[in-house]
């Protein structure tokens, strides 16, 4: 083959006109600042209109499109229709708000385009720093290991993978769960998040390996029943290996008695994994931290930075007390992953030794920036503020005729319902659902629904640093208005 003609241009993907692209970038950044600063003036949520959906459906782009045109599409069809969680009146499910500083970190990470699977470069040190901070925050031993992942769901998969490996060290990786002489079973409260079951499914144990421990009237796992269930499973020929404690259930914010659960795990030789997806943020508050007592005894801990710590999506973390067990679950020797004393291939241990992924983005930067920019004290103040707001909202709900607070408000979540007048012919569950739909569609606020004690309830989870009390008043007005309209419309 002849060498290519030297006058044929060798193209790259860099801008042909750097200064024009730079100008567009600055313009976009300005518009994004405006967008965020004025978020309160827009609806909390609005549906994506049909014409925007149509325009978003474009053929596979073989030809290039100018960045100016693409950014115009972004501004027209994407930016106006977010989930809503950046809005001060978004209270649906459990969503974090994000911060400007975190967004700037995302931008910088995008420019740097680091692969943080391993090797010797600054991003690795940033992730190590972040993991060391979080290890300290949760009272884990200094030599614990950890990994930033997409969220608590993935963190739980990894934590339980280490637990599974410990059942028959060195054998589960080669032989799978068949290496366990008896079928493995794990325990979590009946209120535990669905991600726990999914993790067991994914790890080959099957969803039925999850034993759901009944909860008390505060929706906390009953430790006495846990002990009985472990004993019963053992005599029935099962191999209990793990208990998942929940620090902040998604329905009501209940926190299992982690110290009692940790005692049982020590006595029974069981792995303790804690799901502290949003509740882990209570560590930031001196007054609320005692509620998590025992969390520092977990063998593995999963929590989110993108929820109540407001790091932009996505950012979760798994911490593992036993560094050796963690590494033994995931590390693999391959010559193309060889470690060296010097050069780019140094930097042992690599993050790929602690999880299934090799290539990993620079998530750590937005965590590093967010924690430093606001400081843990200020982040904790936001957590405390949200809990006070939930108590305020519960009091406002309770003083209204026929409005019922459905579960104790221990943290930042309130579940309530409105009793329809007896002669209205309205189904109470249907009323809760319809109120939530109408409030969402009004654009005033975004609550969600949940079932508590067999009733569909309106659920408000405040993990939002932008929320003010006045927002809660506006939300209540919207609920009242929706209720009035529904009663006027009558049963459908
Ligand atoms: C959100 C949540 C999860 C799942 O976390 P992701 O970050 O969404 O994967 C698990 N458990 C609880 C209690 C949660 O609130």
Short mmCIF file of C-alpha atoms and ligand atoms in Angstrom, two decimals:
data_model
loop_
_atom_site.label_atom_id
_atom_site.label_comp_id
_atom_site.label_asym_id
_atom_site.label_seq_id
_atom_site.Cartn_x
_atom_site.Cartn_y
_atom_site.Cartn_z
CA UNK A 1 0.00 0.00 0.00
CA UNK A 2 1.29 3.42 -0.93
CA UNK A 3 1.73 5.96 1.83
CA UNK A 4 -1.12 8.50 1.70
CA UNK A 5 -0.56 11.69 -0.29
CA UNK A 6 0.92 14.20 2.08
CA UNK A 7 -1.38 17.00 0.94
CA UNK A 8 -4.59 15.14 1.95
CA UNK A 9 -5.80 16.91 5.11
CA UNK A 10 -5.95 14.64 8.16
CA UNK A 11 -9.14 15.70 9.81
CA UNK A 12 -9.92 15.61 13.52
CA UNK A 13 -13.10 16.15 15.49
CA UNK A 14 -11.90 19.47 16.85
CA UNK A 15 -13.79 22.61 15.87
CA UNK A 16 -12.83 24.03 12.51
CA UNK A 17 -13.48 27.43 13.99
CA UNK A 18 -12.38 27.36 17.60
CA UNK A 19 -13.33 30.94 18.31
CA UNK A 20 -16.90 30.54 17.01
CA UNK A 21 -17.37 27.34 19.00
CA UNK A 22 -15.93 29.07 22.05
CA UNK A 23 -18.39 31.94 21.59
CA UNK A 24 -21.30 29.48 21.39
CA UNK A 25 -20.03 27.74 24.50
CA UNK A 26 -19.94 30.97 26.47
CA UNK A 27 -23.40 31.87 25.23
CA UNK A 28 -24.74 28.47 26.29
CA UNK A 29 -23.18 28.81 29.72
CA UNK A 30 -24.81 32.22 30.16
CA UNK A 31 -28.17 30.85 29.14
CA UNK A 32 -27.81 27.93 31.52
CA UNK A 33 -27.06 30.33 34.37
CA UNK A 34 -30.19 32.33 33.45
CA UNK A 35 -32.19 29.12 33.25
CA UNK A 36 -31.22 28.02 36.73
CA UNK A 37 -31.45 31.43 38.34
CA UNK A 38 -35.03 31.85 37.10
CA UNK A 39 -36.17 28.28 37.75
CA UNK A 40 -38.77 29.44 40.28
CA UNK A 41 -40.63 31.42 37.61
CA UNK A 42 -41.32 28.31 35.55
CA UNK A 43 -43.66 25.36 36.15
CA UNK A 44 -42.32 22.71 38.50
CA UNK A 45 -43.01 20.25 35.71
CA UNK A 46 -44.74 20.26 32.35
CA UNK A 47 -45.33 17.51 29.83
CA UNK A 48 -43.13 17.36 26.74
CA UNK A 49 -45.41 18.74 24.00
CA UNK A 50 -46.15 16.58 20.97
CA UNK A 51 -44.26 18.84 18.55
CA UNK A 52 -41.13 18.75 20.69
CA UNK A 53 -41.35 14.96 20.91
CA UNK A 54 -41.68 14.81 17.14
CA UNK A 55 -38.65 17.02 16.63
CA UNK A 56 -36.62 14.90 19.07
CA UNK A 57 -37.27 11.89 16.85
CA UNK A 58 -34.61 12.40 14.16
CA UNK A 59 -33.00 9.83 11.85
CA UNK A 60 -29.59 8.37 12.61
CA UNK A 61 -27.30 11.32 11.80
CA UNK A 62 -24.74 10.20 9.23
CA UNK A 63 -24.03 13.78 8.24
CA UNK A 64 -22.78 16.40 10.65
CA UNK A 65 -25.02 19.16 12.00
CA UNK A 66 -23.57 22.48 13.12
CA UNK A 67 -23.28 22.90 16.86
CA UNK A 68 -25.24 26.17 16.67
CA UNK A 69 -28.24 24.31 15.29
CA UNK A 70 -27.91 21.51 17.85
CA UNK A 71 -27.75 23.99 20.72
CA UNK A 72 -30.85 25.72 19.34
CA UNK A 73 -32.66 22.35 19.45
CA UNK A 74 -31.47 21.84 23.00
CA UNK A 75 -32.86 25.20 24.07
CA UNK A 76 -36.13 24.70 22.25
CA UNK A 77 -37.00 21.07 22.90
CA UNK A 78 -35.01 19.79 25.87
CA UNK A 79 -34.19 22.50 28.41
CA UNK A 80 -37.81 23.58 28.99
CA UNK A 81 -38.92 20.07 29.95
CA UNK A 82 -36.78 18.75 32.81
CA UNK A 83 -37.87 16.24 35.48
CA UNK A 84 -38.49 19.20 37.73
CA UNK A 85 -36.14 18.33 40.56
CA UNK A 86 -34.23 21.59 40.17
CA UNK A 87 -37.48 23.41 41.02
CA UNK A 88 -38.20 24.52 44.61
CA UNK A 89 -41.57 22.76 44.59
CA UNK A 90 -40.46 19.35 43.42
CA UNK A 91 -41.25 16.84 46.18
CA UNK A 92 -41.72 13.67 44.17
CA UNK A 93 -40.00 10.37 45.01
CA UNK A 94 -36.52 11.24 46.38
CA UNK A 95 -34.60 13.56 44.09
CA UNK A 96 -31.65 15.82 44.77
CA UNK A 97 -31.58 19.42 43.57
CA UNK A 98 -28.00 19.76 42.35
CA UNK A 99 -25.93 22.94 42.59
CA UNK A 100 -24.28 25.37 40.19
CA UNK A 101 -20.85 24.38 41.46
CA UNK A 102 -21.57 20.71 40.80
CA UNK A 103 -22.67 21.57 37.27
CA UNK A 104 -19.44 23.47 36.65
CA UNK A 105 -17.55 20.40 37.83
CA UNK A 106 -19.46 18.31 35.28
CA UNK A 107 -18.40 20.72 32.60
CA UNK A 108 -14.75 20.51 33.64
CA UNK A 109 -14.93 16.72 33.85
CA UNK A 110 -16.33 16.69 30.33
CA UNK A 111 -13.43 18.75 29.03
CA UNK A 112 -10.86 16.58 30.81
CA UNK A 113 -12.51 13.34 29.72
CA UNK A 114 -10.56 11.24 32.22
CA UNK A 115 -10.98 7.50 32.53
CA UNK A 116 -10.89 6.75 36.26
CA UNK A 117 -10.73 2.96 36.01
CA UNK A 118 -7.15 3.25 37.21
CA UNK A 119 -3.64 4.39 36.25
CA UNK A 120 -1.65 7.32 37.49
CA UNK A 121 -3.34 10.69 37.10
CA UNK A 122 -4.90 13.39 39.29
CA UNK A 123 -8.51 12.22 38.95
CA UNK A 124 -7.62 9.02 40.83
CA UNK A 125 -6.34 11.11 43.71
CA UNK A 126 -9.54 13.13 43.71
CA UNK A 127 -11.64 9.97 43.98
CA UNK A 128 -9.38 8.64 46.74
CA UNK A 129 -9.80 11.91 48.60
CA UNK A 130 -13.57 11.78 48.25
CA UNK A 131 -13.69 8.15 49.43
CA UNK A 132 -11.46 9.02 52.39
CA UNK A 133 -13.77 11.90 53.35
CA UNK A 134 -16.86 9.70 53.13
CA UNK A 135 -15.14 6.93 55.08
CA UNK A 136 -14.47 9.43 57.85
CA UNK A 137 -17.96 10.91 57.68
CA UNK A 138 -19.58 7.51 58.27
CA UNK A 139 -17.13 6.45 60.98
CA UNK A 140 -15.69 3.60 58.92
CA UNK A 141 -12.10 2.44 59.57
CA UNK A 142 -9.55 4.46 57.62
CA UNK A 143 -8.44 1.50 55.55
CA UNK A 144 -11.95 0.79 54.25
CA UNK A 145 -12.33 0.85 50.49
CA UNK A 146 -14.97 2.49 48.40
CA UNK A 147 -16.06 3.31 44.91
CA UNK A 148 -18.23 5.96 43.33
CA UNK A 149 -20.98 4.37 41.27
CA UNK A 150 -24.12 5.48 39.49
CA UNK A 151 -26.32 5.23 42.56
CA UNK A 152 -27.41 3.22 45.55
CA UNK A 153 -28.92 0.47 43.38
CA UNK A 154 -25.51 -0.27 41.90
CA UNK A 155 -23.76 0.27 45.25
CA UNK A 156 -26.03 -2.40 46.75
CA UNK A 157 -25.21 -4.85 43.95
CA UNK A 158 -21.51 -4.36 44.72
CA UNK A 159 -21.91 -4.56 48.51
CA UNK A 160 -23.92 -7.78 48.24
CA UNK A 161 -21.43 -9.18 45.71
CA UNK A 162 -18.68 -8.85 48.32
CA UNK A 163 -21.00 -10.44 50.90
CA UNK A 164 -21.73 -13.33 48.52
CA UNK A 165 -18.05 -13.85 47.83
CA UNK A 166 -17.35 -14.08 51.57
CA UNK A 167 -19.65 -17.09 51.87
CA UNK A 168 -17.10 -19.28 50.14
CA UNK A 169 -14.01 -17.11 49.58
CA UNK A 170 -12.35 -17.66 46.25
CA UNK A 171 -14.98 -20.13 45.08
CA UNK A 172 -18.06 -18.07 44.27
CA UNK A 173 -16.17 -16.27 41.50
CA UNK A 174 -15.25 -19.49 39.77
CA UNK A 175 -18.20 -21.70 40.57
CA UNK A 176 -20.99 -19.25 41.16
CA UNK A 177 -23.52 -19.56 43.96
CA UNK A 178 -23.30 -23.35 43.60
CA UNK A 179 -20.15 -22.96 45.72
CA UNK A 180 -22.43 -22.47 48.71
CA UNK A 181 -23.40 -25.82 50.22
CA UNK A 182 -26.91 -24.52 50.97
CA UNK A 183 -29.16 -21.95 49.25
CA UNK A 184 -28.22 -18.43 50.30
CA UNK A 185 -30.83 -16.16 51.86
CA UNK A 186 -30.73 -12.49 52.88
CA UNK A 187 -32.98 -10.33 55.04
CA UNK A 188 -34.33 -6.82 54.78
CA UNK A 189 -37.32 -5.04 56.22
CA UNK A 190 -40.64 -5.27 54.43
CA UNK A 191 -40.13 -1.56 53.68
CA UNK A 192 -36.73 -2.05 52.02
CA UNK A 193 -36.17 -0.60 48.56
CA UNK A 194 -36.80 -2.75 45.50
CA UNK A 195 -33.12 -2.37 44.53
CA UNK A 196 -32.24 -4.93 47.24
CA UNK A 197 -34.34 -7.58 45.57
CA UNK A 198 -32.97 -6.62 42.16
CA UNK A 199 -29.42 -7.00 43.46
CA UNK A 200 -30.15 -10.55 44.64
CA UNK A 201 -31.74 -11.36 41.30
CA UNK A 202 -28.72 -10.05 39.47
CA UNK A 203 -26.29 -11.92 41.72
CA UNK A 204 -27.92 -15.21 40.82
CA UNK A 205 -29.58 -15.80 44.18
CA UNK A 206 -33.07 -15.14 42.94
CA UNK A 207 -35.52 -12.60 44.31
CA UNK A 208 -37.04 -15.19 46.64
CA UNK A 209 -33.74 -15.32 48.52
CA UNK A 210 -34.85 -12.03 50.05
CA UNK A 211 -36.70 -12.60 53.31
CA UNK A 212 -38.84 -9.63 54.17
CA UNK A 213 -38.80 -8.95 57.89
CA UNK A 214 -42.03 -7.39 59.26
CA UNK A 215 -41.89 -3.82 60.55
CA UNK A 216 -43.19 -2.22 63.75
CA UNK A 217 -45.70 0.65 63.86
CA UNK A 218 -42.89 3.09 62.97
CA UNK A 219 -42.05 1.05 59.86
CA UNK A 220 -38.75 -0.20 61.31
CA UNK A 221 -37.51 -3.75 60.96
CA UNK A 222 -38.44 -5.87 63.98
CA UNK A 223 -35.08 -7.28 65.18
CA UNK A 224 -36.70 -9.99 67.29
CA UNK A 225 -38.54 -11.39 64.29
CA UNK A 226 -35.33 -11.12 62.27
CA UNK A 227 -33.62 -13.47 64.74
CA UNK A 228 -36.51 -15.92 64.58
CA UNK A 229 -36.46 -15.90 60.78
CA UNK A 230 -32.71 -16.55 60.66
CA UNK A 231 -33.09 -19.49 63.04
CA UNK A 232 -36.05 -20.89 61.11
CA UNK A 233 -34.16 -20.65 57.79
CA UNK A 234 -31.13 -22.38 59.28
CA UNK A 235 -33.19 -25.29 60.50
CA UNK A 236 -34.89 -25.49 57.12
CA UNK A 237 -31.50 -25.98 55.43
CA UNK A 238 -30.84 -22.46 54.14
CA UNK A 239 -27.64 -20.44 54.49
CA UNK A 240 -28.41 -16.95 55.85
CA UNK A 241 -25.55 -14.69 54.77
CA UNK A 242 -26.60 -11.08 54.86
CA UNK A 243 -28.93 -8.55 56.44
CA UNK A 244 -29.74 -5.30 54.69
CA UNK A 245 -30.62 -2.52 57.10
CA UNK A 246 -32.36 0.55 55.74
CA UNK A 247 -31.44 4.04 56.93
CA UNK A 248 -34.35 6.04 55.57
CA UNK A 249 -37.06 4.01 53.84
CA UNK A 250 -38.39 5.42 50.66
CA UNK A 251 -42.03 5.36 51.80
CA UNK A 252 -41.86 7.04 55.19
CA UNK A 253 -38.19 7.74 55.95
CA UNK A 254 -38.05 5.11 58.71
CA UNK A 255 -34.59 4.12 59.99
CA UNK A 256 -34.05 0.56 61.14
CA UNK A 257 -32.46 0.13 64.57
CA UNK A 258 -29.04 -0.37 63.01
CA UNK A 259 -27.27 -1.00 66.32
CA UNK A 260 -29.69 -3.82 67.18
CA UNK A 261 -29.37 -5.25 63.67
CA UNK A 262 -25.55 -4.99 63.88
CA UNK A 263 -25.63 -6.91 67.18
CA UNK A 264 -27.60 -9.70 65.54
CA UNK A 265 -25.24 -9.76 62.56
CA UNK A 266 -22.18 -10.04 64.83
CA UNK A 267 -23.78 -12.76 66.93
CA UNK A 268 -24.96 -14.73 63.89
CA UNK A 269 -21.94 -14.18 61.65
CA UNK A 270 -23.97 -12.34 59.02
CA UNK A 271 -22.82 -9.59 56.66
CA UNK A 272 -24.45 -6.24 57.41
CA UNK A 273 -25.18 -4.10 54.38
CA UNK A 274 -26.88 -0.75 54.97
CA UNK A 275 -28.95 1.08 52.38
CA UNK A 276 -28.59 4.72 53.40
CA UNK A 277 -29.52 6.08 49.97
CA UNK A 278 -30.79 9.43 51.19
CA UNK A 279 -30.80 8.89 54.97
CA UNK A 280 -27.00 8.78 55.00
CA UNK A 281 -27.12 12.56 54.70
CA UNK A 282 -28.23 12.70 58.35
CA UNK A 283 -24.55 12.19 59.17
CA UNK A 284 -24.18 15.86 58.22
CA UNK A 285 -26.42 16.99 61.10
CA UNK A 286 -25.27 16.83 64.68
CA UNK A 287 -28.82 16.57 66.00
CA UNK A 288 -29.98 13.91 63.56
CA UNK A 289 -26.83 11.78 63.33
CA UNK A 290 -27.67 9.72 66.47
CA UNK A 291 -30.62 8.27 64.54
CA UNK A 292 -28.11 6.38 62.40
CA UNK A 293 -26.19 4.89 65.35
CA UNK A 294 -24.80 1.51 64.30
CA UNK A 295 -24.23 2.52 60.67
CA UNK A 296 -20.49 2.62 61.40
CA UNK A 297 -20.65 -1.12 62.07
CA UNK A 298 -21.86 -2.02 58.58
CA UNK A 299 -19.70 -4.34 56.47
CA UNK A 300 -20.83 -2.50 53.38
CA UNK A 301 -22.70 0.74 53.00
CA UNK A 302 -24.56 2.11 49.99
CA UNK A 303 -25.65 5.74 49.74
CA UNK A 304 -26.30 8.46 47.24
CA UNK A 305 -24.55 11.74 46.78
CA UNK A 306 -27.10 12.79 44.17
CA UNK A 307 -30.05 12.81 46.56
CA UNK A 308 -29.80 14.73 49.82
CA UNK A 309 -26.20 15.86 49.25
CA UNK A 310 -27.16 17.55 45.98
CA UNK A 311 -24.29 16.37 43.82
CA UNK A 312 -25.59 16.38 40.21
CA UNK A 313 -26.77 13.03 38.84
CA UNK A 314 -25.45 10.48 38.88
CA UNK A 315 -23.35 9.80 41.96
CA UNK A 316 -23.67 7.05 44.53
CA UNK A 317 -21.08 5.35 46.70
CA UNK A 318 -20.31 1.97 48.18
CA UNK A 319 -17.98 1.65 51.16
CA UNK A 320 -16.60 -1.73 52.23
CA UNK A 321 -15.03 -2.24 55.64
CA UNK A 322 -12.84 -5.19 54.62
CA UNK A 323 -10.56 -3.89 51.86
CA UNK A 324 -9.19 -7.35 51.13
CA UNK A 325 -12.63 -8.89 50.69
CA UNK A 326 -13.59 -5.99 48.44
CA UNK A 327 -10.57 -6.38 46.21
CA UNK A 328 -10.82 -10.18 46.18
CA UNK A 329 -14.33 -9.88 44.75
CA UNK A 330 -13.40 -7.82 41.71
CA UNK A 331 -9.69 -7.70 40.93
CA UNK A 332 -8.43 -9.60 37.91
CA UNK A 333 -4.95 -9.97 36.44
CA UNK A 334 -4.59 -9.34 32.75
CA UNK A 335 -1.43 -8.27 31.02
CA UNK A 336 -3.14 -5.29 29.42
CA UNK A 337 -4.02 -4.15 32.94
CA UNK A 338 -0.51 -4.66 34.32
CA UNK A 339 0.64 -2.38 37.11
CA UNK A 340 3.99 -0.68 37.03
CA UNK A 341 6.10 1.22 39.48
CA UNK A 342 6.49 4.12 37.08
CA UNK A 343 4.72 5.73 34.18
CA UNK A 344 1.02 5.97 33.35
CA UNK A 345 0.44 2.34 34.38
CA UNK A 346 1.31 3.03 38.03
CA UNK A 347 -1.23 4.11 40.65
CA UNK A 348 -2.09 0.71 42.14
CA UNK A 349 -4.70 -0.12 43.40
CA UNK A 350 -6.96 0.76 40.52
CA UNK A 351 -10.65 1.42 40.83
CA UNK A 352 -11.38 -1.43 38.45
CA UNK A 353 -10.15 -3.70 41.29
CA UNK A 354 -13.18 -2.68 43.34
CA UNK A 355 -16.02 -3.06 40.88
CA UNK A 356 -17.06 -4.61 37.58
CA UNK A 357 -16.34 -1.57 35.42
CA UNK A 358 -13.04 -0.82 33.76
CA UNK A 359 -13.74 2.50 32.11
CA UNK A 360 -15.25 4.98 34.56
CA UNK A 361 -15.97 8.69 34.31
CA UNK A 362 -14.71 11.43 36.55
CA UNK A 363 -17.72 11.39 38.93
CA UNK A 364 -15.42 12.22 41.78
CA UNK A 365 -14.88 15.77 40.58
CA UNK A 366 -18.47 16.89 41.10
CA UNK A 367 -18.46 15.30 44.54
CA UNK A 368 -15.15 16.93 45.45
CA UNK A 369 -16.36 20.31 44.21
CA UNK A 370 -19.82 20.11 45.81
CA UNK A 371 -18.56 19.07 49.25
CA UNK A 372 -15.88 21.74 49.25
CA UNK A 373 -17.99 24.51 47.73
CA UNK A 374 -20.75 24.24 50.31
CA UNK A 375 -19.04 22.53 53.20
CA UNK A 376 -20.61 19.71 55.16
CA UNK A 377 -22.10 22.09 57.71
CA UNK A 378 -24.07 23.99 55.10
CA UNK A 379 -25.18 20.79 53.39
CA UNK A 380 -26.30 19.53 56.80
CA UNK A 381 -28.21 22.74 57.40
CA UNK A 382 -30.21 21.98 54.24
CA UNK A 383 -31.03 18.49 55.53
CA UNK A 384 -32.20 19.89 58.84
CA UNK A 385 -34.21 22.58 57.09
CA UNK A 386 -36.02 19.95 55.00
CA UNK A 387 -36.92 17.96 58.14
CA UNK A 388 -38.30 21.10 59.79
CA UNK A 389 -40.26 21.84 56.64
CA UNK A 390 -41.77 18.35 56.69
CA UNK A 391 -42.84 18.89 60.30
CA UNK A 392 -44.32 22.26 59.33
CA UNK A 393 -46.22 20.71 56.44
CA UNK A 394 -47.51 17.89 58.64
CA UNK A 395 -48.83 20.45 61.14
CA UNK A 396 -50.57 22.41 58.36
CA UNK A 397 -52.10 19.21 57.01
CA UNK A 398 -53.26 18.01 60.42
CA UNK A 399 -55.14 21.23 61.15
CA UNK A 400 -57.40 20.77 58.12
CA UNK A 401 -60.71 18.95 58.41
CA UNK A 402 -60.67 15.52 56.84
CA UNK A 403 -56.94 15.61 56.01
CA UNK A 404 -55.04 12.75 57.57
CA UNK A 405 -51.29 12.39 58.13
CA UNK A 406 -50.86 8.70 57.36
CA UNK A 407 -47.47 7.86 58.89
CA UNK A 408 -45.23 9.34 61.58
CA UNK A 409 -43.09 12.17 60.18
CA UNK A 410 -39.64 11.33 61.50
CA UNK A 411 -37.58 12.99 58.80
CA UNK A 412 -38.35 14.77 55.56
CA UNK A 413 -41.23 12.70 54.21
CA UNK A 414 -44.89 13.25 54.83
CA UNK A 415 -47.65 10.97 53.58
CA UNK A 416 -51.21 12.22 53.85
CA UNK A 417 -54.62 11.81 52.33
CA UNK A 418 -57.82 13.74 52.06
CA UNK A 419 -61.00 11.96 53.15
CA UNK A 420 -63.69 12.52 50.53
CA UNK A 421 -67.06 13.60 51.97
CA UNK A 422 -69.21 10.50 52.56
CA UNK A 423 -71.87 11.67 50.09
CA UNK A 424 -69.37 12.45 47.30
CA UNK A 425 -69.23 8.90 45.96
CA UNK A 426 -65.45 9.33 45.52
CA UNK A 427 -63.05 6.51 46.22
CA UNK A 428 -60.39 7.75 48.70
CA UNK A 429 -57.52 6.10 46.82
CA UNK A 430 -58.73 7.54 43.54
CA UNK A 431 -58.98 10.96 45.17
CA UNK A 432 -55.32 10.84 46.31
CA UNK A 433 -54.18 9.79 42.84
CA UNK A 434 -56.26 12.41 41.07
CA UNK A 435 -55.08 15.19 43.40
CA UNK A 436 -51.45 14.29 42.70
CA UNK A 437 -52.06 14.19 38.93
CA UNK A 438 -53.79 17.55 38.92
CA UNK A 439 -51.20 19.23 41.12
CA UNK A 440 -48.41 17.91 38.88
CA UNK A 441 -50.23 18.98 35.72
CA UNK A 442 -50.92 22.42 37.17
CA UNK A 443 -47.17 22.96 37.24
CA UNK A 444 -47.38 24.29 40.80
CA UNK A 445 -45.64 21.37 42.49
CA UNK A 446 -44.67 17.73 42.08
CA UNK A 447 -45.77 15.37 44.86
CA UNK A 448 -46.01 11.62 44.24
CA UNK A 449 -48.22 8.83 45.55
CA UNK A 450 -47.45 5.89 47.78
CA UNK A 451 -49.38 3.19 49.58
CA UNK A 452 -49.34 3.33 53.37
CA UNK A 453 -51.32 0.85 55.43
CA UNK A 454 -53.42 -0.14 52.43
CA UNK A 455 -54.33 3.47 51.48
CA UNK A 456 -53.00 5.43 48.54
CA UNK A 457 -51.50 8.60 49.98
CA UNK A 458 -50.07 11.86 48.71
CA UNK A 459 -46.38 11.74 49.43
CA UNK A 460 -44.12 14.74 49.84
CA UNK A 461 -40.41 14.01 50.18
CA UNK A 462 -38.42 17.19 50.70
CA UNK A 463 -34.83 16.66 49.61
CA UNK A 464 -34.68 20.09 48.05
CA UNK A 465 -32.37 22.89 49.15
CA UNK A 466 -34.39 25.45 47.16
CA UNK A 467 -37.67 24.83 49.01
CA UNK A 468 -39.00 27.60 51.25
CA UNK A 469 -41.96 27.41 53.61
CA UNK A 470 -43.93 29.62 51.23
CA UNK A 471 -43.53 26.86 48.63
CA UNK A 472 -45.24 24.44 50.96
CA UNK A 473 -48.10 26.88 51.44
CA UNK A 474 -48.46 27.19 47.66
CA UNK A 475 -48.45 23.41 47.42
CA UNK A 476 -51.23 23.11 50.02
CA UNK A 477 -53.28 25.72 48.15
CA UNK A 478 -52.84 23.66 44.99
CA UNK A 479 -53.99 20.50 46.78
CA UNK A 480 -57.02 22.34 48.09
CA UNK A 481 -57.86 23.71 44.65
CA UNK A 482 -57.45 20.28 43.05
CA UNK A 483 -59.69 18.77 45.71
CA UNK A 484 -62.40 21.36 45.15
CA UNK A 485 -62.31 20.79 41.39
CA UNK A 486 -62.48 17.03 41.75
CA UNK A 487 -65.45 17.25 44.10
CA UNK A 488 -67.18 19.58 41.64
CA UNK A 489 -66.50 17.20 38.76
CA UNK A 490 -67.88 14.29 40.83
CA UNK A 491 -66.96 10.61 40.35
CA UNK A 492 -65.73 9.85 36.84
C1 LIG B 1 -33.32 6.02 45.84
C2 LIG B 1 -33.17 4.87 46.74
C3 LIG B 1 -32.51 3.71 46.31
C4 LIG B 1 -31.98 3.56 44.91
O1 LIG B 1 -30.94 4.48 44.71
P1 LIG B 1 -30.54 4.94 43.24
O2 LIG B 1 -29.53 5.99 43.47
O3 LIG B 1 -31.81 5.50 42.65
O4 LIG B 1 -30.05 3.78 42.50
C5 LIG B 1 -32.35 2.68 47.20
N1 LIG B 1 -32.83 2.77 48.45
C6 LIG B 1 -33.48 3.86 48.91
C7 LIG B 1 -33.96 3.89 50.32
C8 LIG B 1 -33.67 4.96 48.05
O5 LIG B 1 -34.30 6.04 48.50
#
